[in-house]
XYZ file of C-alpha atoms in Angstrom:
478
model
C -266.496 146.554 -50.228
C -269.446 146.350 -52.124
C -270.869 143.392 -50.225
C -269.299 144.023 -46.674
C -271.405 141.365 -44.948
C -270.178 138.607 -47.092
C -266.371 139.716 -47.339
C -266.241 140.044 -43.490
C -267.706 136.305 -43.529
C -265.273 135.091 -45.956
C -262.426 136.744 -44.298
C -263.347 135.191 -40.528
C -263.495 131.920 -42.410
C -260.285 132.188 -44.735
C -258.087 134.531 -42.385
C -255.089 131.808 -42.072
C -254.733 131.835 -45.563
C -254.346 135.479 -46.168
C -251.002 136.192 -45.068
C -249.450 133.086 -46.932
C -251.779 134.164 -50.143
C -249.677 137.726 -49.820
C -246.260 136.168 -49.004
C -246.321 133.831 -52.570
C -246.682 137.209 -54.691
C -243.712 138.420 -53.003
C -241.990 134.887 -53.964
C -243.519 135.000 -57.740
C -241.771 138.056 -58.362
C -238.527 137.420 -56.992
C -238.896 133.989 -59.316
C -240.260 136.004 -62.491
C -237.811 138.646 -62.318
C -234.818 135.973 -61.629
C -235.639 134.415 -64.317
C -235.883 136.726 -66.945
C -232.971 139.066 -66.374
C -231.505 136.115 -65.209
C -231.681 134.020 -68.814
C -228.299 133.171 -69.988
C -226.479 134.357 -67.291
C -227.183 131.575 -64.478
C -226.220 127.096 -64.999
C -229.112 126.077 -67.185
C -230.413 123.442 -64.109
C -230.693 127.026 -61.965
C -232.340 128.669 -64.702
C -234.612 125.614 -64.717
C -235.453 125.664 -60.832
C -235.928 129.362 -61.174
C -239.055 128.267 -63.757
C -239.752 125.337 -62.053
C -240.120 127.451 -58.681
C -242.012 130.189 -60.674
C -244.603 127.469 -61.772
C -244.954 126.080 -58.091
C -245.510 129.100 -56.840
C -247.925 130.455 -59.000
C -249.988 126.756 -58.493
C -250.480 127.661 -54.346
C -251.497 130.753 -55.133
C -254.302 129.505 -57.763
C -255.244 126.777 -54.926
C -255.329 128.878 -52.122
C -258.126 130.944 -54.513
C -259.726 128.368 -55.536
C -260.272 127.109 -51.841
C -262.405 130.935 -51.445
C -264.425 130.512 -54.767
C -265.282 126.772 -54.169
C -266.383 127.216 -50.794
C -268.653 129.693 -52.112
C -270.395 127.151 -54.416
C -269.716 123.905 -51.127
C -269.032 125.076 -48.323
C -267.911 122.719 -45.074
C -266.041 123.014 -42.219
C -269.139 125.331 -40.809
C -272.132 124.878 -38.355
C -275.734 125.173 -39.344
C -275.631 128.795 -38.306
C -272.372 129.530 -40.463
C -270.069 129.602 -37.438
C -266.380 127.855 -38.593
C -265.304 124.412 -37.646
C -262.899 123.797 -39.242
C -260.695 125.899 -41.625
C -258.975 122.485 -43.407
C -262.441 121.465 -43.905
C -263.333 124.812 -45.321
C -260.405 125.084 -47.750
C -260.813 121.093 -48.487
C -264.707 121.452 -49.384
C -266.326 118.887 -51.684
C -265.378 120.921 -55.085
C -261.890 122.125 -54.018
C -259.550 119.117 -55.387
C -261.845 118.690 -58.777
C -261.607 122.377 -60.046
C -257.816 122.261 -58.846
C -257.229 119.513 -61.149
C -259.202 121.210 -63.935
C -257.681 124.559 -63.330
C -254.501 123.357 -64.132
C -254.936 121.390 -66.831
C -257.157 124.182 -68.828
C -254.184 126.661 -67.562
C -251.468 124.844 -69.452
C -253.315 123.885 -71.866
C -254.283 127.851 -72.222
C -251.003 129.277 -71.817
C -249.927 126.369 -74.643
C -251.977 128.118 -77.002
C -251.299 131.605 -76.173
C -247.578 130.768 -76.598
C -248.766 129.088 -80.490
C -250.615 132.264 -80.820
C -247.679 134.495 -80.378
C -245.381 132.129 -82.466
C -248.281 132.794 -85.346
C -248.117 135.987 -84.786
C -244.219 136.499 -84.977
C -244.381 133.784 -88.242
C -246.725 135.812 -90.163
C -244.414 138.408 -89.581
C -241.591 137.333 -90.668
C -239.153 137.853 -93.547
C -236.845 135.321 -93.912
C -236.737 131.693 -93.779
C -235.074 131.340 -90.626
C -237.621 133.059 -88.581
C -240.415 131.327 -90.230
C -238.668 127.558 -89.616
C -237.707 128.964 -85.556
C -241.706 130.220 -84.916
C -243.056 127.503 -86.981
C -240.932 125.302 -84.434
C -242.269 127.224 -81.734
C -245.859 127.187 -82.742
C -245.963 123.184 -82.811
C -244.456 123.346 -79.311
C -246.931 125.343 -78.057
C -250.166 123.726 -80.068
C -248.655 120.413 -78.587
C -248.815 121.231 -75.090
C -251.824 122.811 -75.722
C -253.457 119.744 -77.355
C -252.034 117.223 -74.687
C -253.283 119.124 -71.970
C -257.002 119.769 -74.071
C -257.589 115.366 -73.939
C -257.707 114.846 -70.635
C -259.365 117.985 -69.830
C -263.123 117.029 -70.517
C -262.292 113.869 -67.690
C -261.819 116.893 -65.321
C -264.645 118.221 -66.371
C -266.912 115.310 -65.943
C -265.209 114.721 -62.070
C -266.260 118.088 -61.555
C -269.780 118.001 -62.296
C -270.365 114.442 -60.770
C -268.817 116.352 -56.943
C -271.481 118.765 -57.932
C -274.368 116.566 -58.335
C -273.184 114.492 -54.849
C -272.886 117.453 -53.513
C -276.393 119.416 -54.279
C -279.145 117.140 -57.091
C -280.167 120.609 -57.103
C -276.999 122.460 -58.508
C -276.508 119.610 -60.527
C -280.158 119.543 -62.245
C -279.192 123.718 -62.482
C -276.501 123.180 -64.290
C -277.311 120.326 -66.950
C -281.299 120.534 -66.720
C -281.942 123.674 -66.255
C -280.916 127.517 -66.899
C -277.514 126.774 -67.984
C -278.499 123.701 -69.912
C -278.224 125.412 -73.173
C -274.897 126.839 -72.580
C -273.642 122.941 -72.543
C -274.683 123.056 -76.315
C -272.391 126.516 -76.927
C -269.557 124.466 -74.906
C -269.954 121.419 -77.253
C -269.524 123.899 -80.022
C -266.857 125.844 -79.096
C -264.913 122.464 -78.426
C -265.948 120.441 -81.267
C -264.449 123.654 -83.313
C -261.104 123.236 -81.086
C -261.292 119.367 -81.681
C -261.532 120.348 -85.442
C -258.905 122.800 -85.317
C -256.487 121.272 -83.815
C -256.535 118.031 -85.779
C -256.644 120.219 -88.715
C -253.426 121.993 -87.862
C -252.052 118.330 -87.535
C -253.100 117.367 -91.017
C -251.120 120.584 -92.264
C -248.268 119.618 -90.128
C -247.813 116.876 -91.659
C -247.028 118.819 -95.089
C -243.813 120.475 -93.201
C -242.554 116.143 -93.381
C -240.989 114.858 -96.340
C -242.772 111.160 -97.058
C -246.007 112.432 -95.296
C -248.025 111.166 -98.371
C -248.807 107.382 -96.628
C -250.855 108.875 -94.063
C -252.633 112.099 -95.678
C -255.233 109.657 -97.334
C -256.398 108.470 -93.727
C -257.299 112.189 -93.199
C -260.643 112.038 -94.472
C -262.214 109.364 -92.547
C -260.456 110.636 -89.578
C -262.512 113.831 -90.360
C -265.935 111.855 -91.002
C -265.599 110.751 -87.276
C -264.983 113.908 -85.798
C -267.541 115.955 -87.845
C -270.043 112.853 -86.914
C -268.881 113.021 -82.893
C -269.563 116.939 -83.340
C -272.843 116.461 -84.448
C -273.691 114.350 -81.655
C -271.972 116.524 -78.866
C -273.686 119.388 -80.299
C -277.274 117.780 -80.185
C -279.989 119.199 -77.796
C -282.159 117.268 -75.983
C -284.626 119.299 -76.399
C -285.065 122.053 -79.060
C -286.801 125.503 -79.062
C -290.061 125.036 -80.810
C -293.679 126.219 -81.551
C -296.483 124.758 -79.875
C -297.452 122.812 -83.484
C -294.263 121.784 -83.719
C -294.672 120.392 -79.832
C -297.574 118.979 -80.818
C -296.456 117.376 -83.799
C -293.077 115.561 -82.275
C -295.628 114.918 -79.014
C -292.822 116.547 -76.662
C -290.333 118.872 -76.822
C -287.418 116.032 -77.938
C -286.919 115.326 -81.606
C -288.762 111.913 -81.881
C -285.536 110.643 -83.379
C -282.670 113.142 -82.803
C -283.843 113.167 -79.314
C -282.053 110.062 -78.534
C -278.851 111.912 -79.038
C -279.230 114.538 -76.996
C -278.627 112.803 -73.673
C -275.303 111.936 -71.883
C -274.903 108.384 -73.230
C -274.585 109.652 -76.534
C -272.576 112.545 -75.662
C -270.201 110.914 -73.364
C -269.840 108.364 -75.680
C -268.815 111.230 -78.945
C -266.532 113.508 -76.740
C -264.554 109.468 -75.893
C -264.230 108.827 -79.838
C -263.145 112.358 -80.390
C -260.878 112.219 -78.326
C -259.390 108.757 -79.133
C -259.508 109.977 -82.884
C -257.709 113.416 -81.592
C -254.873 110.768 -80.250
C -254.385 108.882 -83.896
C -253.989 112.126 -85.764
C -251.220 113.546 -83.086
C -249.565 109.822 -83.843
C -249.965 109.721 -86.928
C -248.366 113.151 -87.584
C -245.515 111.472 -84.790
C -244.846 108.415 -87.523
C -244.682 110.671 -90.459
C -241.019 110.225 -92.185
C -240.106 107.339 -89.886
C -240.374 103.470 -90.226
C -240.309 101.497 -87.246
C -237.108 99.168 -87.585
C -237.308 96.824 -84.553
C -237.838 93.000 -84.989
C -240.863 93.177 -83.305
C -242.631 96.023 -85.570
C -245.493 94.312 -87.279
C -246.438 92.773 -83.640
C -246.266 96.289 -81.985
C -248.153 97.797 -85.096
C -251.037 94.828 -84.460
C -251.226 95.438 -80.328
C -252.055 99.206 -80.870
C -254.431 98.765 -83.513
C -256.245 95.751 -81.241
C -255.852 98.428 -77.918
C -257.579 101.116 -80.209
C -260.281 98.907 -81.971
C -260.881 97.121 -78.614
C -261.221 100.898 -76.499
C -263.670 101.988 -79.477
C -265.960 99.328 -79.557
C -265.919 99.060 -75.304
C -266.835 102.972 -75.114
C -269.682 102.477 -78.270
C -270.682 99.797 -76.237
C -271.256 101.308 -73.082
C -273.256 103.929 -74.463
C -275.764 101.941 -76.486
C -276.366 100.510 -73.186
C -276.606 103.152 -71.042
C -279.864 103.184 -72.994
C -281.470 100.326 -71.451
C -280.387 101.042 -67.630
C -281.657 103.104 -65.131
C -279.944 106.525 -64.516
C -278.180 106.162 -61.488
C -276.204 102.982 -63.572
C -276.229 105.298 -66.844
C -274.281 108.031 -65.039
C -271.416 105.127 -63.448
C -270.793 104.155 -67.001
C -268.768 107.276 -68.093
C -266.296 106.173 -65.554
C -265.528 102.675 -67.362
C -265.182 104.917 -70.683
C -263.079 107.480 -69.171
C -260.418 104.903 -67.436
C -260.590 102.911 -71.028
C -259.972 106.082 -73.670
C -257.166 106.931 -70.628
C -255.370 103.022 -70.873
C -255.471 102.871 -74.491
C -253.549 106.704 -75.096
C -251.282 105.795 -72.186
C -250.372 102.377 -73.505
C -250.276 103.251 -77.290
C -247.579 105.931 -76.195
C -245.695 103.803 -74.050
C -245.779 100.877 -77.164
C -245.378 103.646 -79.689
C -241.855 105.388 -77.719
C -240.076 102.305 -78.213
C -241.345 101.491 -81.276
C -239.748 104.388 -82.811
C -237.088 104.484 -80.751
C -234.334 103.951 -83.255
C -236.732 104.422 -86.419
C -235.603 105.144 -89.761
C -235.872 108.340 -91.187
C -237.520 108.399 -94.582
C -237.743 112.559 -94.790
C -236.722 115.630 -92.795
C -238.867 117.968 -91.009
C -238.989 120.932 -92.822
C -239.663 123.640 -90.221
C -241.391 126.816 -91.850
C -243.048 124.864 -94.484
C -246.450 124.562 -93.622
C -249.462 126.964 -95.136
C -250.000 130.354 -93.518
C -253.352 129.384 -92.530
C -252.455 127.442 -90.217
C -251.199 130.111 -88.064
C -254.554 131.310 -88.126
C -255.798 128.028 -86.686
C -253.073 128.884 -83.714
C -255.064 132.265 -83.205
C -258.229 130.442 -83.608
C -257.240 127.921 -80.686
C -256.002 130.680 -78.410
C -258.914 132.598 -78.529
C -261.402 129.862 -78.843
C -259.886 128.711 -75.463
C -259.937 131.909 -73.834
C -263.335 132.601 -74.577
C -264.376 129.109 -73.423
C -263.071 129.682 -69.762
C -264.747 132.654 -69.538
C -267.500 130.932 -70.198
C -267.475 128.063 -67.991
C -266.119 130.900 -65.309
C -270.482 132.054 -65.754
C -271.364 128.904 -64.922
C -269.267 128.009 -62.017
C -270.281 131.592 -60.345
C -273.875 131.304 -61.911
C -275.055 128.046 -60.144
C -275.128 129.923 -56.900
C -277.934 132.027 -58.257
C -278.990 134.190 -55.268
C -276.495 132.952 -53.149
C -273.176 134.327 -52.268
C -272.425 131.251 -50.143
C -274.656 128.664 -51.350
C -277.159 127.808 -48.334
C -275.552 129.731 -46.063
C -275.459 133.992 -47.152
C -277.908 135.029 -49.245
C -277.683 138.056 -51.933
C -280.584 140.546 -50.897
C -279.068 143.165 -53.273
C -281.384 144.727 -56.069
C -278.561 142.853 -58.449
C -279.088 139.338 -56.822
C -280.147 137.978 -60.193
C -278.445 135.430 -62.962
C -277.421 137.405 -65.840
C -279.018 135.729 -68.789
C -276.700 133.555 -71.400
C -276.752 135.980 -74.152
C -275.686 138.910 -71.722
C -273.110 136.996 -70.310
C -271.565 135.854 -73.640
C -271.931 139.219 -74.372
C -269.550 140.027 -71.540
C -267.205 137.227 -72.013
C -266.731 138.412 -75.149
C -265.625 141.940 -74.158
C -263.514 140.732 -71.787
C -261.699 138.357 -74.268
C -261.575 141.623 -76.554
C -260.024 143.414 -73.894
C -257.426 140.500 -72.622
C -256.243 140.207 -75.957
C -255.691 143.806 -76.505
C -253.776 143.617 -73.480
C -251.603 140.360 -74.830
C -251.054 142.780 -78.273
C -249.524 145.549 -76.225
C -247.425 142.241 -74.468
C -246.314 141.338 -77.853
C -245.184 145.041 -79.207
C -243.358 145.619 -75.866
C -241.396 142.141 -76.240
C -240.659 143.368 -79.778
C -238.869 146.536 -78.553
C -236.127 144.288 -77.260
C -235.314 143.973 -80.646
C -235.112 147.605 -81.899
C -232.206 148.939 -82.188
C -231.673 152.396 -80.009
C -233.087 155.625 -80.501
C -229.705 157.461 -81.068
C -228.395 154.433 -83.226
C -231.707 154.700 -85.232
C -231.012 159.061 -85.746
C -227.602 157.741 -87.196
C -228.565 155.528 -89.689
C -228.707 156.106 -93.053
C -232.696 156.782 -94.086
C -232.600 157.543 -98.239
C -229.759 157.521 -100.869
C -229.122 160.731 -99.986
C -229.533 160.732 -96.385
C -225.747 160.401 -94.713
C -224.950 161.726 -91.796
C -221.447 163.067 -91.430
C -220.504 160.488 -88.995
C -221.078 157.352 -91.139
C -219.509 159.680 -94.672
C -216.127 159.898 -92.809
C -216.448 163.646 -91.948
C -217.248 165.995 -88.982
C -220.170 167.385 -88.629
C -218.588 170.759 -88.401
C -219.501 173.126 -91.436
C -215.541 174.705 -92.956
């Protein structure tokens, strides 16, 4: 090892878990392997434990990591001198249960959009209208799970950086105030462009639905809201400058875009955007049906009042976490959060039995939808790659020196922070290379659908090109 002081520590600390941590590979295989040359050959409800066991499985193993990596960045469970406690304490540290929760959520909502990706991929590809309507199908799937795992995802976030801050003011202040505090702005980027994307690839959706014409004019102010939410996500709070230009603004905040660039503002954006995320996926839900209950006009009137109602509470909330002190400032993204969460769980719940026996007006016509927006699949996937490779920097980063924050310290002639633009330099080399690695994926799944080598020698390749076989001869020169 190249660090053997700190990977003997870890291991006296974490030396339960290694034997179980081995034990679950042994059990993903046997489920992976089950399950594919197992498909179509075992009772669907077995071939749906066998993923549903595959999917558990791989989940412990992810937590039983993320116990190692998190005590890294908290550790507890030790003594002042390092010695261990307690190994429950250890694996349970202060950041174990937030980045579990927004592990998983980022990993479905990744795998969602590598699955879209592929479906592009195969639909760009294909020749007939058959295969286009089956990936087109498959593509929505995937961009659907994707999406619905993408809204509640900045909530994880936000959990995750307030155990930070309780844990260490100093990590925190690292992280949001200090050397990483630019990378926030390439994170409010790269999702504002996901946000865009994937309501874009809704608004094309909705071109695949015959009667789709009652909700495409709402498109455009649904887009002035997100592009206006982007620009205030995207805001610094303070900007790289000359020293006249210091001088001239009297600080290093923009005298007026300044007021944007600080969490009530931003908490309060990334809440609309996602709330306006929510009425594009239900619009694109209603398209081609009309509600035909008694109580229609009454359910149409309570979502609209939830929706209004959630908007103007979170607007609300920010404007005044302008005139309170910081430690109430920082409690009001909680009241936000649980609001945007009760209106999208209660506008579903109105919205599945509003529609529960709707009327169709028009047929989804699978395979119908412009070619670019398979490229917005490819987009997603890759955006959303390169975004967790990303926030993977600044996870690791905020240890700085450390390899165990506050407890082993990095004397190596590398104990340094890599900079932001060589790290996004990295990041992007190793989405390069991950994606390679999903193309060679791809081309062997394709194989399965080649015919054999000796069946391919036999067929026919020109006009002239029969082989004695297929002409009804021998192959035996008389």
């Amino acid at each position: 090892a190249l660090y053997p002081k700190f990977t003997n520590y870890l291991m006296s600390v974490f030396s339960p878990t290694f034997l179980p941590y081995v034990l679950l590979f042994f059990a993903e295989a046997f489920f992976l392997y089950t399950y594919y040359y197992g498909w179509g050959k075992f009772h669907p409800m077995v071939h749906l434990g066998l993923g549903l066991g595959l999917n558990l499985v791989g989940t412990a193993i992810m937590l039983i990591a993320n116990a190692w990596l998190t005590f890294m960045m908290s550790p507890k469970g030790i003594s002042d001198t390092g010695a261990v406690i307690s190994v429950m304490d250890a694996v349970y540290n202060f950041t174990w249960m937030p980045i579990n929760v927004h592990r998983v959520i980022a990993n479905v909502a990744f795998g969602g959009s590598i699955a879209a990706a592929y479906a592009a991929f195969k639909f760009l590809q294909a020749e007939t209208d058959e295969e286009r309507a089956h990936y087109d199908w498959m593509g929505y799937i995937g961009n659907f799970v994707a999406i619905s795992a993408f809204l509640p995802l900045p909530f994880a976030g936000y959990w995750l950086a307030k155990e930070i801050y309780a844990y260490s003011q100093a990590l925190g202040l690292t992280m949001m105030g200090g050397a990483f505090s630019w990378l926030f702005i390439i994170q409010a980027v790269l999702i504002g462009n996901l946000f865009l994307a994937a309501n874009y690839y809704l608004w094309l959706g909705m071109g695949r639905v015959e009667g789709a014409q009652q909700f495409q004019k709402v498109i455009k102010y649904l887009l002035i809201v997100i592009v206006l939410c982007f620009m205030v996500w995207a805001t610094p709070r303070s900007i790289i400058a000359t020293v006249t230009e210091v001088r001239a603004m009297r600080g290093s905040s923009h005298p007026v875009l300044g007021f944007l660039g600080v969490m009530s503002a931003k908490n309060t954006a990334v809440n609309i955007l996602i709330l306006t995320t929510f009425m594009s996926f239900l619009l694109y839900r209603r398209t081609g049906k009309v509600a035909t209950v008694t109580w229609a006009k009454k359910g149409h009137a309570a979502q609209l009042t939830i929706f209004a109602a959630v908007a103007l509470f979170v607007i609300f909330l920010g404007v005044y976490g302008y005139f309170v002190e910081a430690a109430v400032r920082i409690g009001l993204s909680v009241p936000q959060v649980l609001s945007v969460l009760f209106a999208m769980v209660s506008i579903t719940a109105i919205d599945v039995f509003l529609f529960r026996a709707a009327r169709r007006t028009g047929e989804v016509r699978w395979g119908r939808i412009p070619a670019i927006s398979q490229y917005v699949l490819i987009f997603i996937a890759v955006t959303f790659t390169w975004l967790m490779g990303l926030m993977g920097y600044v996870r690791s980063g905020l240890r700085q020196h450390w390899h165990v924050y506050g407890v082993i310290r990095d004397h190596s002639p590398d104990a340094f922070t890599p900079t932001l633009g060589f790290a996004t330099q990295v990041v992007s080399v190793t989405v390069l290379v991950f994606f390679v690695l999903i193309g060679v994926v791809f081309w062997i799944t394709s194989l399965h659908d080649r015919p054999d080598f000796e069946d391919r020698q036999r067929l026919p390749h020109g006009p002239g090109d029969v082989s004695p076989e297929f002409a009804g001869g021998n192959s035996t020169a008389t």
